[in-house]
Tab-separated table of C-alpha atoms in Angstrom:
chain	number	residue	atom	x	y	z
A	1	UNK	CA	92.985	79.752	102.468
A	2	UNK	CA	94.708	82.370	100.715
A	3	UNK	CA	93.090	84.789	98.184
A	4	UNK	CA	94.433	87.084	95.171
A	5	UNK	CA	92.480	90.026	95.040
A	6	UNK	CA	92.716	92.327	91.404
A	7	UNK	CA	90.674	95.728	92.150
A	8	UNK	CA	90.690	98.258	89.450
A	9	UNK	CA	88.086	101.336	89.014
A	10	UNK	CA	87.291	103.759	85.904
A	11	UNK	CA	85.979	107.067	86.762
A	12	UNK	CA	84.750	110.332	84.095
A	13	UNK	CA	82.928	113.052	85.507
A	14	UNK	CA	82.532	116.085	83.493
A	15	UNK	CA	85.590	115.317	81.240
A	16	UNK	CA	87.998	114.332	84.155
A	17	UNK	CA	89.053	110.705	83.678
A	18	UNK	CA	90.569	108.747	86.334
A	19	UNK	CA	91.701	104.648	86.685
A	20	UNK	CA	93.365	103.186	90.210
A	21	UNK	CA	94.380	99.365	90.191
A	22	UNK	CA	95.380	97.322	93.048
A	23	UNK	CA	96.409	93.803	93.806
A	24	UNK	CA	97.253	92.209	97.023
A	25	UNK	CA	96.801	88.606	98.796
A	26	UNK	CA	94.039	87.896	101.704
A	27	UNK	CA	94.658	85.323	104.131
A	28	UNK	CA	91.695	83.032	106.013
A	29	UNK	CA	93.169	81.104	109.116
A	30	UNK	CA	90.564	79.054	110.802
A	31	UNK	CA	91.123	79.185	114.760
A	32	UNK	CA	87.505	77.599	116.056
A	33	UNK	CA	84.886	75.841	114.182
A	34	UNK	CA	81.238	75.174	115.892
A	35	UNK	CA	77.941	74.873	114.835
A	36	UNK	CA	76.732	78.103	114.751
A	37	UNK	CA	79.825	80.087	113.508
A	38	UNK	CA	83.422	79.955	111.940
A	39	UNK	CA	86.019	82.203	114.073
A	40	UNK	CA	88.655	83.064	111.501
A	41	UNK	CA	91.590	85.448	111.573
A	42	UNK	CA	92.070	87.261	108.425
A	43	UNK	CA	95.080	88.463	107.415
A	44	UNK	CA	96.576	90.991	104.431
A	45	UNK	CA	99.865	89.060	103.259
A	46	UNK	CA	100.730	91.871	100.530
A	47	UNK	CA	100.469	95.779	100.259
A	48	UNK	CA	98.266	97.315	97.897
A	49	UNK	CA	100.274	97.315	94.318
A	50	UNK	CA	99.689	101.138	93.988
A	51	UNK	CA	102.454	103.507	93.136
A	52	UNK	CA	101.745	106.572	95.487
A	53	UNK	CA	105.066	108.334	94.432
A	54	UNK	CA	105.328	111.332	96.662
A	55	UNK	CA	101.527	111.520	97.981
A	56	UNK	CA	102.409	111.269	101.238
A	57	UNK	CA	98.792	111.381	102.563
A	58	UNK	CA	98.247	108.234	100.286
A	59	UNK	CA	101.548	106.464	101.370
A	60	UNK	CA	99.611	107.300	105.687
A	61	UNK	CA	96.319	106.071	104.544
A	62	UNK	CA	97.475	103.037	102.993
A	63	UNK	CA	99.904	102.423	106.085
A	64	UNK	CA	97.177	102.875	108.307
A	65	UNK	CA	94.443	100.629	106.840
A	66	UNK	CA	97.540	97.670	106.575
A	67	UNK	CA	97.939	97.708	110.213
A	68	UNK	CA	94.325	96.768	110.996
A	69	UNK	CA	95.094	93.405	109.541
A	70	UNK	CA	95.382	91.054	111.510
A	71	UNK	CA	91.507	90.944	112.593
A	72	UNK	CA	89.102	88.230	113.978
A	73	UNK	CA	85.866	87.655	112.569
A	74	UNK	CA	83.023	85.436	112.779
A	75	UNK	CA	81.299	83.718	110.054
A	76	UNK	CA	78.491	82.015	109.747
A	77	UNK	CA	77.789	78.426	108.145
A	78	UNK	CA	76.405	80.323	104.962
A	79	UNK	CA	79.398	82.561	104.974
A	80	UNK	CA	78.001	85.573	105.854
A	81	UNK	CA	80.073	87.775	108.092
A	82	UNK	CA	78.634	87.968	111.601
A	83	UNK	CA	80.738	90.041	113.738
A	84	UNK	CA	84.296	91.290	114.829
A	85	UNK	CA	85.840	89.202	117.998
A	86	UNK	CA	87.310	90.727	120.690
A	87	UNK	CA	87.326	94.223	118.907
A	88	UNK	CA	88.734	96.121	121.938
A	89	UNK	CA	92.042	94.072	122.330
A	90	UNK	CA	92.058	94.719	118.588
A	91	UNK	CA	91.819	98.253	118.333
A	92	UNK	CA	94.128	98.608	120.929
A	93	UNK	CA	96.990	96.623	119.418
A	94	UNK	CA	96.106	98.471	115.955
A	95	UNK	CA	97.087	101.810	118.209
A	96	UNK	CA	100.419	100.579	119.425
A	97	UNK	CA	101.053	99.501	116.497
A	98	UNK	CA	100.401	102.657	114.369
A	99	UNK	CA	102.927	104.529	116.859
A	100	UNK	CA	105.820	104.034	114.571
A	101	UNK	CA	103.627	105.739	111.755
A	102	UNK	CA	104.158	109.207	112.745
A	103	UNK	CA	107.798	108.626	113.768
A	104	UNK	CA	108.710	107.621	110.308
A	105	UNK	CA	107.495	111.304	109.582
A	106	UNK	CA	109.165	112.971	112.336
A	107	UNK	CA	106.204	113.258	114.281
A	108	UNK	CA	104.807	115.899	111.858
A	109	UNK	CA	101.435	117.619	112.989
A	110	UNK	CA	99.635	116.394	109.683
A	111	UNK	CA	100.560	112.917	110.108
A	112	UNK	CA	99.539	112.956	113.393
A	113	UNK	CA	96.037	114.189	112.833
A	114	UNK	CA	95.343	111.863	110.049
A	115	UNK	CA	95.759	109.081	112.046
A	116	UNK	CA	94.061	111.023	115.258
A	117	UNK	CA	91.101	111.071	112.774
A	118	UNK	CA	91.371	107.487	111.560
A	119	UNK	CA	91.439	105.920	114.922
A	120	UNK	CA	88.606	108.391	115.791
A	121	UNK	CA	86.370	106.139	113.182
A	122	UNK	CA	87.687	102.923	114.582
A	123	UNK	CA	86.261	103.401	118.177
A	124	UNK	CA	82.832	103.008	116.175
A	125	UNK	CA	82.729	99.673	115.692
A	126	UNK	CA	79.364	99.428	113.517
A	127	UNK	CA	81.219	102.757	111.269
A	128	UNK	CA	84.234	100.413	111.120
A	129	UNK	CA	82.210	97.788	109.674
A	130	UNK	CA	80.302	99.813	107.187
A	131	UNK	CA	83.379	101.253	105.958
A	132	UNK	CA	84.697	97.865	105.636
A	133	UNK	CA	81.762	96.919	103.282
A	134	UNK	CA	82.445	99.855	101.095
A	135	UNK	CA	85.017	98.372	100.320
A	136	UNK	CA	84.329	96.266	96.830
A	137	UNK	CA	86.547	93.122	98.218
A	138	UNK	CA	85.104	92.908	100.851
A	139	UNK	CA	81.585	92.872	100.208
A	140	UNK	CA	82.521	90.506	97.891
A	141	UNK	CA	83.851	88.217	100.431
A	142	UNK	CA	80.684	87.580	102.083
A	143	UNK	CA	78.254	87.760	99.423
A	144	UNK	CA	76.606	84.407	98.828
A	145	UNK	CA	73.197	84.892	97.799
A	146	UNK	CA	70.590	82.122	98.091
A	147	UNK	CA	69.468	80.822	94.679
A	148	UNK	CA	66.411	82.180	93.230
A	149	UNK	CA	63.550	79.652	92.280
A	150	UNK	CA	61.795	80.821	88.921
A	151	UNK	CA	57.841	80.380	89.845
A	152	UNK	CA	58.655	82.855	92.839
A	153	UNK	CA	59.267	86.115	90.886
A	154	UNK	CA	59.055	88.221	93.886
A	155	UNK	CA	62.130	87.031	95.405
A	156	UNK	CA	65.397	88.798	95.438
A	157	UNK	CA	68.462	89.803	97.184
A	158	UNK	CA	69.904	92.820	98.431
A	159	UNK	CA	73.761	93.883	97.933
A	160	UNK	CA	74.767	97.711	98.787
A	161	UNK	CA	77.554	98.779	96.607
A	162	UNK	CA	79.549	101.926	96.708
A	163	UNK	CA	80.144	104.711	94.352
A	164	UNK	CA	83.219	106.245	95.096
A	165	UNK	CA	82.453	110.046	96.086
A	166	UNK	CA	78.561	109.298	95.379
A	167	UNK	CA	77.669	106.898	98.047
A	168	UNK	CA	75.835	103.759	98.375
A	169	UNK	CA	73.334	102.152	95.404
A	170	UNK	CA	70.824	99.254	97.289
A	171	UNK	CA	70.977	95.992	94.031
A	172	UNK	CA	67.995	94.289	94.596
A	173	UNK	CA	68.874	91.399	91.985
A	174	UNK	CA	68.196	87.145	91.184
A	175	UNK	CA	70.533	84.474	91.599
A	176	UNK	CA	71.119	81.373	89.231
A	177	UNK	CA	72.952	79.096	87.536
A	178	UNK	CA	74.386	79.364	84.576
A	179	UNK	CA	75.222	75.947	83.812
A	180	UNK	CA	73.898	73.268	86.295
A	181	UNK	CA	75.361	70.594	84.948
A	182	UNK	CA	78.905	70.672	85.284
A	183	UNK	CA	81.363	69.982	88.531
A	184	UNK	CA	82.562	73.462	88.318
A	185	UNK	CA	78.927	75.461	87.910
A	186	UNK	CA	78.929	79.092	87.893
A	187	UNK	CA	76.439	81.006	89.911
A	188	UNK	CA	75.363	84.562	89.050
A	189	UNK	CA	73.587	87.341	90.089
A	190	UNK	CA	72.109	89.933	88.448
A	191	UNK	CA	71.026	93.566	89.095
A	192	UNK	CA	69.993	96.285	86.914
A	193	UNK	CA	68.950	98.978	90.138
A	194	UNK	CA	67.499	102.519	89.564
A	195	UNK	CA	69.875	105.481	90.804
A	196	UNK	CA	68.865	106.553	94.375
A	197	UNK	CA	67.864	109.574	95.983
A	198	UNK	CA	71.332	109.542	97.542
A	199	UNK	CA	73.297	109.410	94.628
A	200	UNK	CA	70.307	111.747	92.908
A	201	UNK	CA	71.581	114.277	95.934
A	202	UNK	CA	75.297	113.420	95.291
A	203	UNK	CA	75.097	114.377	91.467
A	204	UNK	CA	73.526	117.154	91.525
A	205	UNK	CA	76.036	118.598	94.655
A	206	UNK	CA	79.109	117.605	92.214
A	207	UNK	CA	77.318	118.320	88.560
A	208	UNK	CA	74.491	120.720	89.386
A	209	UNK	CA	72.310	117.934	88.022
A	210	UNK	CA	68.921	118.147	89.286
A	211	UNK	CA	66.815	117.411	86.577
A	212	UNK	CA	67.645	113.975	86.686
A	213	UNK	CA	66.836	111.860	83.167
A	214	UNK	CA	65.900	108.760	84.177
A	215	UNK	CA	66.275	107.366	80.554
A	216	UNK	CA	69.757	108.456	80.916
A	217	UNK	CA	71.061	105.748	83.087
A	218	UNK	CA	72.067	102.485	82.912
A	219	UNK	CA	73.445	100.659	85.899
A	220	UNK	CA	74.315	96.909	86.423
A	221	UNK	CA	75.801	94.811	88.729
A	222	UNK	CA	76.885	91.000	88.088
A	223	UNK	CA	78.575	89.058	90.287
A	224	UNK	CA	79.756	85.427	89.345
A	225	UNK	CA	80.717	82.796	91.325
A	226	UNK	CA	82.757	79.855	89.954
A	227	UNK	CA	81.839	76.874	92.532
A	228	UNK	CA	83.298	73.470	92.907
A	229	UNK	CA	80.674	71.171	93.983
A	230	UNK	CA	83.173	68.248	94.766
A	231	UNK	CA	85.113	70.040	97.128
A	232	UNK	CA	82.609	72.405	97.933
A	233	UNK	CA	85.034	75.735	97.737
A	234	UNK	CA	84.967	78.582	95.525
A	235	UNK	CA	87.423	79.219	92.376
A	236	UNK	CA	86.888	82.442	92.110
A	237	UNK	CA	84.290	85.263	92.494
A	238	UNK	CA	84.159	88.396	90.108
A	239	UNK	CA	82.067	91.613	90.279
A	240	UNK	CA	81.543	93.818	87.482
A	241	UNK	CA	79.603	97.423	88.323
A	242	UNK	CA	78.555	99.955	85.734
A	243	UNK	CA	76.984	103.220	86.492
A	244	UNK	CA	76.986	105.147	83.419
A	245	UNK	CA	74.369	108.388	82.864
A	246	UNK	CA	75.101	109.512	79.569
A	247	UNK	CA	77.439	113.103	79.319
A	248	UNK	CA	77.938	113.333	82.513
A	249	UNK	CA	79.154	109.937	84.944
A	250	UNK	CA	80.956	107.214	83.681
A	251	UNK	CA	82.114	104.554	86.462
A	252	UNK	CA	83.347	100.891	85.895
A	253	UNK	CA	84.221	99.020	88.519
A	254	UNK	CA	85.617	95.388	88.679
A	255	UNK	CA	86.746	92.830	91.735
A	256	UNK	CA	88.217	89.459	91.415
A	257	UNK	CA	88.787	87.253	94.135
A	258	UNK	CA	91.021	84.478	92.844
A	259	UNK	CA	91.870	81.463	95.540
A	260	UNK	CA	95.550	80.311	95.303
A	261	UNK	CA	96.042	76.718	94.761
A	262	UNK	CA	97.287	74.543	97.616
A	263	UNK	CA	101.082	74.534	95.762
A	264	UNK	CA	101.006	77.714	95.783
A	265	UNK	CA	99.810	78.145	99.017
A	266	UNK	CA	102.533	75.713	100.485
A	267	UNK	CA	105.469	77.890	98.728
A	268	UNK	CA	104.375	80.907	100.239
């Protein structure tokens, strides 16, 4: 299974606007299939579509995060991510092949301790992870919420979605469909979460905001999944996050995670 992924944010704090787009292919290879779990080795097929011009620290960063593609996961029947297989033969192949990094810059000092410090957060597997999920993708990837029945009001799911530079916001939202009747049905969920004390704590670091307005704020998060039922595989899946607090934080975020059709797939 192969997957177009279109990632674009839109950031204004204070006055100071900023946009970043990307756009690059993820690959699902099944390798063993049981009752219990998928084992699946995910690869990147295409570089982010960002142009770094001469950011150097952008052009190691990006280099760095390509080579730990190819990685081994499990995945459960609901497909939910479980864990990363055989992480220490990974992480070890990710440092031989990150070698060539540094020599492409001459084995400068800076270079060198960027990816010193990068490979210093991939001997913690469970940071690894969590860093992984901050990633909007992703989460976005393994996000398929149960569907919410509508005489149980209480029930809900959780999503954790990062704010770039602000941290993480818990979405406690419902699931449903929007139109049951169909083949193709799309299933949505919905959030509309109250700012937390973390991003209270982030604000007011970055704005001097502590008198937080409540009334202020408006923050959503919908995420929509386009389903086949024949088939039984997803179309498409696309996130949408707002975070908006009136004169001060602006932040738009959207993910879509397109599946190639089988032509296409067969070209490539």
């Amino acid at each position: 299974m192969i997957f177009q992924v279109e990632h674009s944010t839109a950031i204004t704090i204070s006055g100071y606007h900023s946009t970043t787009k990307s756009r690059f292919e993820i690959e699902f290879q099944l390798l063993e299939k049981s009752s219990q779990e998928n084992i699946y080795l995910v690869k990147k097929n295409t570089r982010n579509e960002i142009p770094f011009e001469e950011n150097d620290f952008l052009k190691v960063i990006d280099a760095l995060d390509w080579h730990t593609y190819p990685i081994k996961i499990a995945i459960d029947k609901a497909g939910s991510f479980l864990k990363i297989v055989e992480y220490n033969d990974w992480l070890k192949n990710w440092e031989k092949k990150t070698e060539s990094i540094t020599e492409d810059y001459d084995h400068c000092e800076n270079v060198k301790d960027i990816r010193k410090q990068f490979f210093q957060t991939l001997q913690d597997e469970k940071k690894f992870i969590a860093n992984k999920f901050k990633e909007a993708y992703w989460n976005l990837f393994f996000f398929n919420p149960p569907l919410d029945h509508r005489d149980n009001p209480d029930l809900g799911t959780n999503i954790n979605w990062h704010i770039k530079s602000l941290g993480l916001l818990n979405c406690v939202g419902r699931t449903r469909i929007l139109n049951p009747v169909p083949a193709v049905i799309d299933i949505c969920f919905e959030s509309k979460p109250t700012v937390s004390q973390e991003i209270k704590n982030s604000l007011n670091k970055k704005l001097n905001f502590a008198d937080f307005d409540a009334t202020k704020q408006t923050i959503t998060l919908n995420i929509i999944t386009n389903f086949d039922t024949t088939t039984r595989k997803i179309n498409n899946k696309k996130a949408i996050f707002n975070f908006i607090i009136d004169g001060y934080v602006s932040y738009n975020e959207e993910v879509t995670i397109t599946m190639k059709k089988e032509v296409e797939q067969i070209k490539n």
